[in-house]
Coordinates of C-alpha atoms in Angstrom, one line a residue:
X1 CA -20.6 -0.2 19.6
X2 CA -23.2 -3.1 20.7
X3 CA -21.4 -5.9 22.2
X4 CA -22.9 -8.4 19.8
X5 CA -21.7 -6.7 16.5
X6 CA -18.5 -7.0 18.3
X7 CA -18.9 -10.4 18.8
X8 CA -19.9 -11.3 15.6
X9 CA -16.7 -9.7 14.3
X10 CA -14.2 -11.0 16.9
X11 CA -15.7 -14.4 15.6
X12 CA -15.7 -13.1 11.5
X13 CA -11.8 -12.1 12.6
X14 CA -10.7 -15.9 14.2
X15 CA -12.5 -17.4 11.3
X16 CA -10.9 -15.4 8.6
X17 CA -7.6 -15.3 10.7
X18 CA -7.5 -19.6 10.6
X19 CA -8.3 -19.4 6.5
X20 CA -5.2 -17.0 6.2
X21 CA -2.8 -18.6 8.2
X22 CA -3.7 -21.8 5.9
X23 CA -3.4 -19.7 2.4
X24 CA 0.5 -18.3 3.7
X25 CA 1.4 -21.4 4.8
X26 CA 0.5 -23.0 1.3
X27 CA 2.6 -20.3 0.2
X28 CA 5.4 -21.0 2.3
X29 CA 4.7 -17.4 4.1
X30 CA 5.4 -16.5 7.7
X31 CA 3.7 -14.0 10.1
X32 CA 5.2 -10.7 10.4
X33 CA 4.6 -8.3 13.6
X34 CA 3.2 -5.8 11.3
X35 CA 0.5 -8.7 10.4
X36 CA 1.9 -9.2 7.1
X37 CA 4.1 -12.2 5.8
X38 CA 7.3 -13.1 5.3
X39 CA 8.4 -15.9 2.5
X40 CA 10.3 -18.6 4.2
X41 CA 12.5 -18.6 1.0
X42 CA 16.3 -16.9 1.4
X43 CA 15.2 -13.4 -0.4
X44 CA 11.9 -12.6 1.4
X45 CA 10.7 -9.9 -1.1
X46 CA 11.9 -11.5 -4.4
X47 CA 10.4 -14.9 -3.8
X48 CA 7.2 -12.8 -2.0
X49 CA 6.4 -10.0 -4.6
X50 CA 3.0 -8.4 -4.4
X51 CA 1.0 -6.1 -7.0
X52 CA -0.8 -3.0 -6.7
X53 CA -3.8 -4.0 -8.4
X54 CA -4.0 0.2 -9.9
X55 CA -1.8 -1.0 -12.4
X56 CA -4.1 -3.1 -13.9
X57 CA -6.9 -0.7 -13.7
X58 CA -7.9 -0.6 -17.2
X59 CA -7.2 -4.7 -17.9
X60 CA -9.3 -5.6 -15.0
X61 CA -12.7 -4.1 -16.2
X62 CA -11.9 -5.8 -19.6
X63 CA -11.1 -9.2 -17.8
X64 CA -10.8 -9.3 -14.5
X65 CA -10.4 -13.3 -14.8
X66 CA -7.2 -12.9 -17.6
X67 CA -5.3 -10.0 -16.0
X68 CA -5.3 -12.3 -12.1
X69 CA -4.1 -15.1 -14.8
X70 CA -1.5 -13.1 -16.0
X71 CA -0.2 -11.4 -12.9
X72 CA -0.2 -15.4 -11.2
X73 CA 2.2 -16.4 -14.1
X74 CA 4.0 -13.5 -13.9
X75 CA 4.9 -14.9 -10.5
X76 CA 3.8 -12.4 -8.5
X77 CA 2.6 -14.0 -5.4
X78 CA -0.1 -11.5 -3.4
X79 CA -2.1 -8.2 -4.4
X80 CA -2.9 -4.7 -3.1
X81 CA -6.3 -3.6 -3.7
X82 CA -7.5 -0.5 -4.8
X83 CA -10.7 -0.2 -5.5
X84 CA -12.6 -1.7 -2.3
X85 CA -16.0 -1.2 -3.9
X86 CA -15.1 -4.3 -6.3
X87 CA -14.0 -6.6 -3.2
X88 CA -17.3 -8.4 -3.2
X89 CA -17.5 -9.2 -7.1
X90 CA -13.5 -9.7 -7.4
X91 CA -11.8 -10.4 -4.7
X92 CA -13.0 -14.4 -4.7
X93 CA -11.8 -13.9 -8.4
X94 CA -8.4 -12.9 -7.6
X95 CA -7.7 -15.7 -4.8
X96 CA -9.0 -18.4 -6.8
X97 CA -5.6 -17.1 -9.3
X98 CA -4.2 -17.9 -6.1
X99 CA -3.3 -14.4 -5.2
X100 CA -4.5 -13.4 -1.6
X101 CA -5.1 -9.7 -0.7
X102 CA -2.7 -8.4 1.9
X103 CA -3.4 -5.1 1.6
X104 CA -6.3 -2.5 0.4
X105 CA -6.2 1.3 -0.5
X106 CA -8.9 3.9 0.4
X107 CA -9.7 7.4 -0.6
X108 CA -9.7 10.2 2.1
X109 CA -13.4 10.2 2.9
X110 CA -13.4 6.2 4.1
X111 CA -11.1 7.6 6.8
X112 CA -12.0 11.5 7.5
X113 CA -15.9 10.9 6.7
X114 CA -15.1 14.0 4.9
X115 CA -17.5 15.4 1.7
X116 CA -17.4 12.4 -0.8
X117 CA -15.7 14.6 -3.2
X118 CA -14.5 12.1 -6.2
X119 CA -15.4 9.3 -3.9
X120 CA -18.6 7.4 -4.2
X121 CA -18.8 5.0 -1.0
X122 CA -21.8 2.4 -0.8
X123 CA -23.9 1.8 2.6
X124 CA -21.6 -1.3 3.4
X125 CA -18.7 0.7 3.4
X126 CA -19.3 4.4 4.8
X127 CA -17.9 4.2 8.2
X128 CA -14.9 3.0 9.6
X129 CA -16.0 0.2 11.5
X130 CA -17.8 -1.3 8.0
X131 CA -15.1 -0.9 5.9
X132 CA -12.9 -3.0 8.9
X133 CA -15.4 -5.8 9.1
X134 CA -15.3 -5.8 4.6
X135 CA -11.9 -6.1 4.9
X136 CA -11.7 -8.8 7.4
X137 CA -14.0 -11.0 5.3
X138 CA -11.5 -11.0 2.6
X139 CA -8.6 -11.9 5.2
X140 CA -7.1 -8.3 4.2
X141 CA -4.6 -7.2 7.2
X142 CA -3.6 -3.9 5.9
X143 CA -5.6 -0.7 5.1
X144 CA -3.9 2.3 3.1
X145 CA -4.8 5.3 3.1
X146 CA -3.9 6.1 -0.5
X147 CA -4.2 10.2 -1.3
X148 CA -5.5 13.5 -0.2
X149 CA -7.5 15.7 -2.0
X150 CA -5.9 19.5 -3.1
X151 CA -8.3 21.0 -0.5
X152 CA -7.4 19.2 2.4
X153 CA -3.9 19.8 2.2
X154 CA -3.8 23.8 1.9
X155 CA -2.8 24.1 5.6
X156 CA -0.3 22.7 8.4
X157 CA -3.4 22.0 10.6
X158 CA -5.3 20.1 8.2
X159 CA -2.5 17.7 8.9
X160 CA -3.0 18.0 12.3
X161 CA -6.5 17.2 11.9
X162 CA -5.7 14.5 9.5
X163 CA -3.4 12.8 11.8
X164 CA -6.0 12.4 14.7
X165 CA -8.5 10.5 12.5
X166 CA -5.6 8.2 11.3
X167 CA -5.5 7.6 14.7
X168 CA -8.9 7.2 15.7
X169 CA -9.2 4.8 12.6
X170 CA -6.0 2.7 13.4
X171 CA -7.3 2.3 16.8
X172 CA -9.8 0.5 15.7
X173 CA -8.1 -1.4 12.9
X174 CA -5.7 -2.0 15.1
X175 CA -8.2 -4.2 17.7
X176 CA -9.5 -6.1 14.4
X177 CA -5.7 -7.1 13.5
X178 CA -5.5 -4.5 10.5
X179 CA -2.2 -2.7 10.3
X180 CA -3.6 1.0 8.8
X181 CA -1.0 2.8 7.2
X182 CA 0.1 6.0 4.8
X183 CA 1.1 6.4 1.4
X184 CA 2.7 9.1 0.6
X185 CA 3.4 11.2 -2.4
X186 CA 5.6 14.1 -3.0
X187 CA 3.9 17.4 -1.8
X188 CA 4.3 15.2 2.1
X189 CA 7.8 16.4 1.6
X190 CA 7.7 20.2 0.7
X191 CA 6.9 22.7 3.2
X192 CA 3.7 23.9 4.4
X193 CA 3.2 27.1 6.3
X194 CA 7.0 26.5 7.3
X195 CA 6.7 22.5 8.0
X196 CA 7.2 19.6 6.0
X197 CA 3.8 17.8 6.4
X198 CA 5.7 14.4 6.5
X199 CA 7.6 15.3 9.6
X200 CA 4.1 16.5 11.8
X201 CA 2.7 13.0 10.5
X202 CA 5.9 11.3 12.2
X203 CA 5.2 13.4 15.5
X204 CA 1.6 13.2 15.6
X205 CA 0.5 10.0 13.7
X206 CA 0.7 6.9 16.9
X207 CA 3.7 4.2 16.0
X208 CA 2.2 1.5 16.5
X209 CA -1.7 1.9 15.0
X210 CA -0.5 4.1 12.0
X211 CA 3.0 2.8 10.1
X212 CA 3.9 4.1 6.6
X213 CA 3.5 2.6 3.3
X214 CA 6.4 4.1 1.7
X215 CA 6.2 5.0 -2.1
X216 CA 10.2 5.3 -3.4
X217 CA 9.0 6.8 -6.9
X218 CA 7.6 9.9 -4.9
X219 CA 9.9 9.8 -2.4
X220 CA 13.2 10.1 -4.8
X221 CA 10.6 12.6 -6.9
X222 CA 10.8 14.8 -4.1
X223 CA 14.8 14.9 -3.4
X224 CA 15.0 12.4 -0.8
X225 CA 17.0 9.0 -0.9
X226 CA 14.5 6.5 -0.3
X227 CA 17.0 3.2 1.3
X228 CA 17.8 6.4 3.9
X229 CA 14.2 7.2 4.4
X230 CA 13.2 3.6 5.2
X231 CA 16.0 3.3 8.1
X232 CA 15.1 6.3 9.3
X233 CA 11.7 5.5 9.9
X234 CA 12.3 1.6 11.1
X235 CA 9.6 -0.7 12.3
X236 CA 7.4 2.6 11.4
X237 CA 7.5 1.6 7.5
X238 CA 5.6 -1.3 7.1
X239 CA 5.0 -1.1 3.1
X240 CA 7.1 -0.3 0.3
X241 CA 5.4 0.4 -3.3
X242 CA 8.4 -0.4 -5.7
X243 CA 8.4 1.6 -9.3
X244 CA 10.9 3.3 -10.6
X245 CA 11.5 7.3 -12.2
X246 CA 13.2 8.6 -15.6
X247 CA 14.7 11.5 -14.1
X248 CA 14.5 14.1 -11.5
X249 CA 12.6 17.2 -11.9
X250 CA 14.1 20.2 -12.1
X251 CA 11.3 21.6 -9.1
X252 CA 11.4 19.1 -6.7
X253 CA 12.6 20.6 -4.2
X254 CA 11.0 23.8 -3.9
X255 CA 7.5 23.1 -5.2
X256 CA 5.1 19.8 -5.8
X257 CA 5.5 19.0 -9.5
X258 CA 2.9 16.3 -10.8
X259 CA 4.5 13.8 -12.6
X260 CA 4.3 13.4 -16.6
X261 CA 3.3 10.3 -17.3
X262 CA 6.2 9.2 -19.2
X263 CA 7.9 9.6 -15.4
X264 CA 7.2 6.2 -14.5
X265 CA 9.2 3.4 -15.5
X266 CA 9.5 -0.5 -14.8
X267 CA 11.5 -1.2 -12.0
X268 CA 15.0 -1.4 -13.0
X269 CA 14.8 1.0 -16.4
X270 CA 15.0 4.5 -14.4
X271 CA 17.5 5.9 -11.8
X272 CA 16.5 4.2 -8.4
X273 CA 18.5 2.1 -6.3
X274 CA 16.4 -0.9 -5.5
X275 CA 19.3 -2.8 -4.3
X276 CA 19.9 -0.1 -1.7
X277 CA 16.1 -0.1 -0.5
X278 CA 15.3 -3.2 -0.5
X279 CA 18.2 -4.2 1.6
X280 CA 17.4 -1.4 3.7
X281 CA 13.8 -3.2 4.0
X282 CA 15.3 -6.5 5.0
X283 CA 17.0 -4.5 7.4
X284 CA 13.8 -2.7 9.6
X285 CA 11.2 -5.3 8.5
X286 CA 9.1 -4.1 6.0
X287 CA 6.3 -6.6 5.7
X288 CA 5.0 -6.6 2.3
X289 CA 6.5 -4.5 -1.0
X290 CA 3.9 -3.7 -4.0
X291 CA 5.2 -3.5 -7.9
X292 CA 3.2 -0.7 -8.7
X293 CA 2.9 1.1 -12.1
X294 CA 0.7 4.2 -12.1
X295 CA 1.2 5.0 -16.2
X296 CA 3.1 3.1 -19.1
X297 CA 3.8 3.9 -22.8
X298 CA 4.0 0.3 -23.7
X299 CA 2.1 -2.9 -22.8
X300 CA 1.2 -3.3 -19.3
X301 CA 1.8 -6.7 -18.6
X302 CA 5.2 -6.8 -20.4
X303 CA 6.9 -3.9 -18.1
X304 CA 5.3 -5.7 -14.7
X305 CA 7.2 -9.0 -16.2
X306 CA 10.1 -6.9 -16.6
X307 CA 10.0 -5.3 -13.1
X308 CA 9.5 -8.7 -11.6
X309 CA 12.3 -10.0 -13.9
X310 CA 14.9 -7.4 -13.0
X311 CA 13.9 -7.9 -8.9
X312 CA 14.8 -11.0 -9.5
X313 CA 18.4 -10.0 -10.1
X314 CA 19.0 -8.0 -7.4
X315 CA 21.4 -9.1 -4.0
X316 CA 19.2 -7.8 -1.4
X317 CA 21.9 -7.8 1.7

């Protein structure tokens, strides 16, 4: 990489660095070691609750403008983006709501520079190093990689594969004060060609430039105890996205089910323990957790007030 373009961005990085340091400290946030922020308020998640900005999908191409308005009264305090493509047009949008973006999600191909498949990625975006420099204009200190595609999970290796360009990319988001990360689903937990893909990812994946963002609804939708998951995997979960399940499927443990829509509840109207994980986040030091919900039979904006409501409640230990 020419030294210059590198120079430019080291100076882009202090620049941006200085304006975040001033927005968290308006907020009453602190610096984490995973780059994210801690509230100085007793109950760091409650009084520090972020969005994933998916939620909102359809509201935000009706009124991108209302939906930050509502999600700011709400009370929630940060966002998770989702749609990088937007940053540009929306992101100044969402921060003048006073929400900052603390995190961002990308497809496979911004990582793998695999075939674009359902992704469509614009010149100022299609290689690693310009989707770091996008992100550190907007101040954004974590990158998600947010799914895999069907055909690049029909093998162990492609794991394998997978895990060495997480690498190569946290490397280098890593060295621009980015914390890259994965989000996991279910079919991360069934085995493949006789291994769970999620235990290769913990051997292969580096500790320190790749950490987890740990979705509970999946993880519980795939058998597993989430609180337990996250102390097993300490300072190497960095995320949590918090929404909460109806039931268990009767599948789950033998083959990936996708989940019904009517799957996904509010946070506190299904059969999670959020209590249990987000103590167990205090605990190892997850930086940030998201309210996310992926579907919902009623109105959007009422069930992410009720999921904030009912975190509220909660004696995180």
């Amino acid at each position: 990489m020419p030294s210059s373009l590198m120079s430019r961005r080291n100076a882009l990085k202090l620049t941006v660095a200085g304006i975040g340091t001033m927005l968290a400290a308006s907020k009453g946030l602190i610096p984490t070691a995973h780059g994210g922020t801690y509230s100085m308020k007793p109950h760091a998640y409650k009084d520090n609750l972020g969005i994933q900005l998916y939620s909102i999908r359809k509201q935000l191409l009706e009124s991108a403008g209302d939906a930050f308005e509502k999600l700011a009264a709400i009370g929630y305090q940060h966002v998770e983006w989702f749609d990088v493509t937007s940053l540009d047009t929306l992101a100044p949008l969402a921060q003048s709501h006073g929400l900052p973006i603390t995190s961002a999600h990308v497809l496979s191909p911004y990582i793998t520079g695999n075939k674009l498949m359902q992704a469509v990625i614009p010149d100022d975006l299609n290689s690693p190093e310009k989707l770091i420099e996008k992100l550190n204009k907007f101040g954004i200190n974590h990158l998600v990689l947010s799914y895999i595609f069907d055909d690049e999970r029909q093998h162990i290796d492609q794991y394998k594969t997978l895990s060495e360009q997480l690498n190569r990319v946290g490397e280098l988001s890593k060295t621009a004060g980015i914390q890259l990360c994965y989000h996991n689903h279910d079919f991360e937990f069934q085995q493949l060609n006789g291994q769970r893909p999620f235990d290769l990812l913990l051997s292969e994946l580096d500790h320190e430039n790749v950490k987890f963002e740990l979705d509970v609804f999946w993880a519980k939708y795939a058998g597993l105890q989430p609180d337990e998951l996250i102390t097993s995997l300490a300072d190497r979960c960095a995320l949590l996205h918090l929404k909460d399940l109806k039931s268990m499927p009767s599948t789950h443990a033998t083959t990936h089910t996708p989940a019904d829509e009517a799957m996904f509840k509010p946070v506190g109207s299904g059969i999670i323990d959020f209590e249990k994980i987000l103590s167990a986040a205090k605990q190892v030091g997850v930086d940030n957790v998201f309210v996310e919900q992926d579907h919902n039979t009623g109105h959007i904006f009422e069930d992410l007030q009720s999921s904030f409501n009912y975190l509220q409640t909660l004696n995180i230990k």
